[in-house]
PDB file of C-alpha atoms in Angstrom:
ATOM      1  CA  SER A   1      -6.238  13.710   9.345  1.00 56.00           C
ATOM      2  CA  LEU A   2      -4.489  16.308   7.177  1.00 58.00           C
ATOM      3  CA  THR A   3      -5.383  14.111   4.226  1.00 63.00           C
ATOM      4  CA  MET A   4      -9.203  14.376   5.671  1.00 62.00           C
ATOM      5  CA  LYS A   5      -9.043  17.887   5.590  1.00 72.00           C
ATOM      6  CA  GLN A   6      -6.910  18.755   2.603  1.00 73.00           C
ATOM      7  CA  GLY A   7      -7.459  16.058   0.245  1.00 75.00           C
ATOM      8  CA  ILE A   8      -5.350  13.068  -1.130  1.00 79.00           C
ATOM      9  CA  CYS A   9      -1.939  13.949  -2.330  1.00 80.00           C
ATOM     10  CA  LYS A  10       0.705  11.667  -3.524  1.00 82.00           C
ATOM     11  CA  TYR A  11       2.490  11.430  -0.114  1.00 85.00           C
ATOM     12  CA  SER A  12      -0.796  10.063   1.323  1.00 84.00           C
ATOM     13  CA  LEU A  13      -0.415   7.050  -0.280  1.00 87.00           C
ATOM     14  CA  LEU A  14       2.421   6.509   2.016  1.00 89.00           C
ATOM     15  CA  GLY A  15       0.411   7.136   5.302  1.00 89.00           C
ATOM     16  CA  PHE A  16      -2.245   4.662   3.824  1.00 89.00           C
ATOM     17  CA  ILE A  17       0.289   1.879   3.430  1.00 92.00           C
ATOM     18  CA  GLN A  18       1.811   2.663   6.711  1.00 91.00           C
ATOM     19  CA  TYR A  19      -1.517   2.595   8.429  1.00 89.00           C
ATOM     20  CA  ALA A  20      -2.340  -0.746   6.977  1.00 90.00           C
ATOM     21  CA  MET A  21       1.022  -2.316   7.851  1.00 90.00           C
ATOM     22  CA  VAL A  22       0.059  -1.196  11.750  1.00 89.00           C
ATOM     23  CA  CYS A  23      -3.555  -2.741  11.443  1.00 87.00           C
ATOM     24  CA  VAL A  24      -2.722  -5.825   9.505  1.00 84.00           C
ATOM     25  CA  ARG A  25      -2.008  -8.152  12.377  1.00 76.00           C
ATOM     26  CA  LYS A  26      -4.459  -7.340  15.100  1.00 74.00           C
ATOM     27  CA  THR A  27      -7.735  -9.184  14.061  1.00 78.00           C
ATOM     28  CA  GLU A  28      -9.167 -11.171  11.108  1.00 79.00           C
ATOM     29  CA  LYS A  29     -11.497  -8.133  10.140  1.00 82.00           C
ATOM     30  CA  GLU A  30      -8.807  -5.665  10.911  1.00 86.00           C
ATOM     31  CA  THR A  31      -6.784  -7.549   8.125  1.00 87.00           C
ATOM     32  CA  GLU A  32      -9.573  -7.487   5.815  1.00 87.00           C
ATOM     33  CA  SER A  33      -9.521  -3.578   6.542  1.00 87.00           C
ATOM     34  CA  ALA A  34      -5.943  -3.068   5.911  1.00 89.00           C
ATOM     35  CA  SER A  35      -5.744  -5.098   2.928  1.00 89.00           C
ATOM     36  CA  ARG A  36      -8.553  -2.731   1.564  1.00 90.00           C
ATOM     37  CA  ILE A  37      -6.656   0.303   2.437  1.00 89.00           C
ATOM     38  CA  GLY A  38      -3.658  -0.666   0.552  1.00 90.00           C
ATOM     39  CA  ASN A  39      -5.590  -1.820  -2.457  1.00 88.00           C
ATOM     40  CA  ILE A  40      -6.733   1.642  -2.373  1.00 87.00           C
ATOM     41  CA  ALA A  41      -3.181   3.307  -2.429  1.00 89.00           C
ATOM     42  CA  ILE A  42      -2.192   0.900  -4.808  1.00 88.00           C
ATOM     43  CA  SER A  43      -5.044   1.703  -7.125  1.00 88.00           C
ATOM     44  CA  CYS A  44      -4.110   5.540  -6.663  1.00 85.00           C
ATOM     45  CA  LEU A  45      -0.630   4.967  -7.288  1.00 84.00           C
ATOM     46  CA  LYS A  46      -1.400   3.139 -10.466  1.00 82.00           C
ATOM     47  CA  LYS A  47      -4.439   5.868 -11.847  1.00 82.00           C
ATOM     48  CA  ARG A  48      -4.186   8.803 -10.125  1.00 80.00           C
ATOM     49  CA  TYR A  49      -0.307   9.464  -9.323  1.00 77.00           C
ATOM     50  CA  ASP A  50       2.074   7.761 -11.421  1.00 73.00           C
ATOM     51  CA  VAL A  51       4.737   8.736  -9.116  1.00 76.00           C
ATOM     52  CA  ALA A  52       8.069   6.391  -9.807  1.00 81.00           C
ATOM     53  CA  GLU A  53       9.857   7.901  -6.689  1.00 83.00           C
ATOM     54  CA  LEU A  54       6.883   6.270  -4.498  1.00 87.00           C
ATOM     55  CA  GLN A  55       6.588   3.298  -6.095  1.00 89.00           C
ATOM     56  CA  PRO A  56       9.163   1.092  -4.357  1.00 91.00           C
ATOM     57  CA  ARG A  57       8.409   2.342  -1.255  1.00 91.00           C
ATOM     58  CA  VAL A  58       4.236   1.654  -1.639  1.00 91.00           C
ATOM     59  CA  LEU A  59       4.943  -1.797  -3.156  1.00 92.00           C
ATOM     60  CA  LEU A  60       7.348  -2.828  -0.523  1.00 92.00           C
ATOM     61  CA  GLY A  61       4.967  -1.799   2.099  1.00 91.00           C
ATOM     62  CA  TYR A  62       1.790  -3.352   0.857  1.00 91.00           C
ATOM     63  CA  TYR A  63       3.020  -6.394  -0.770  1.00 93.00           C
ATOM     64  CA  GLY A  64       5.963  -7.006   1.595  1.00 91.00           C
ATOM     65  CA  PHE A  65       3.646  -6.392   4.883  1.00 91.00           C
ATOM     66  CA  VAL A  66       0.040  -6.672   4.032  1.00 91.00           C
ATOM     67  CA  ALA A  67      -1.010  -8.256   1.298  1.00 90.00           C
ATOM     68  CA  PHE A  68       0.821 -11.762   2.182  1.00 87.00           C
ATOM     69  CA  ASN A  69      -2.304 -12.231   4.243  1.00 87.00           C
ATOM     70  CA  THR A  70      -4.717 -12.104   1.572  1.00 88.00           C
ATOM     71  CA  ASP A  71      -3.087 -12.519  -1.842  1.00 89.00           C
ATOM     72  CA  THR A  72      -1.372 -15.237  -3.213  1.00 91.00           C
ATOM     73  CA  LEU A  73       2.494 -15.346  -2.740  1.00 92.00           C
ATOM     74  CA  GLN A  74       3.412 -15.829  -6.097  1.00 94.00           C
ATOM     75  CA  THR A  75       1.516 -12.472  -6.664  1.00 92.00           C
ATOM     76  CA  CYS A  76       3.530 -10.725  -3.768  1.00 92.00           C
ATOM     77  CA  ALA A  77       6.909 -12.150  -5.065  1.00 94.00           C
ATOM     78  CA  ALA A  78       5.770 -10.717  -8.343  1.00 94.00           C
ATOM     79  CA  MET A  79       5.157  -7.412  -7.314  1.00 92.00           C
ATOM     80  CA  LEU A  80       8.153  -7.003  -4.768  1.00 93.00           C
ATOM     81  CA  GLY A  81      10.114  -7.717  -8.111  1.00 94.00           C
ATOM     82  CA  GLN A  82       8.534  -4.911 -10.053  1.00 91.00           C
ATOM     83  CA  GLY A  83       8.896  -2.542  -6.958  1.00 91.00           C
ATOM     84  CA  PHE A  84      12.677  -3.808  -6.702  1.00 92.00           C
ATOM     85  CA  ASP A  85      13.251  -3.136 -10.406  1.00 92.00           C
ATOM     86  CA  ALA A  86      11.609   0.321 -10.232  1.00 89.00           C
ATOM     87  CA  GLY A  87      13.833   1.242  -7.309  1.00 88.00           C
ATOM     88  CA  MET A  88      16.855   0.376  -9.168  1.00 86.00           C
TER      89      MET A  88
END
């Protein structure tokens, strides 16, 4: 609710990813919604907030827990590798 009142900041991206992680396994409709929320966080990470400190956590959360339900495993593995490289 803080994001809704004050607007999006760089830490809101982690909140979006965590929310998507919670919603992903309930139903197929919620899995699609979780994927959209995760895509929004990834898009904001790339376009709006170029934050190296959050990139590994955001990529791990999305591609490790959400995206494998909707994206190809090759895409998920490649992006998890990018997140690992960014974290090291």
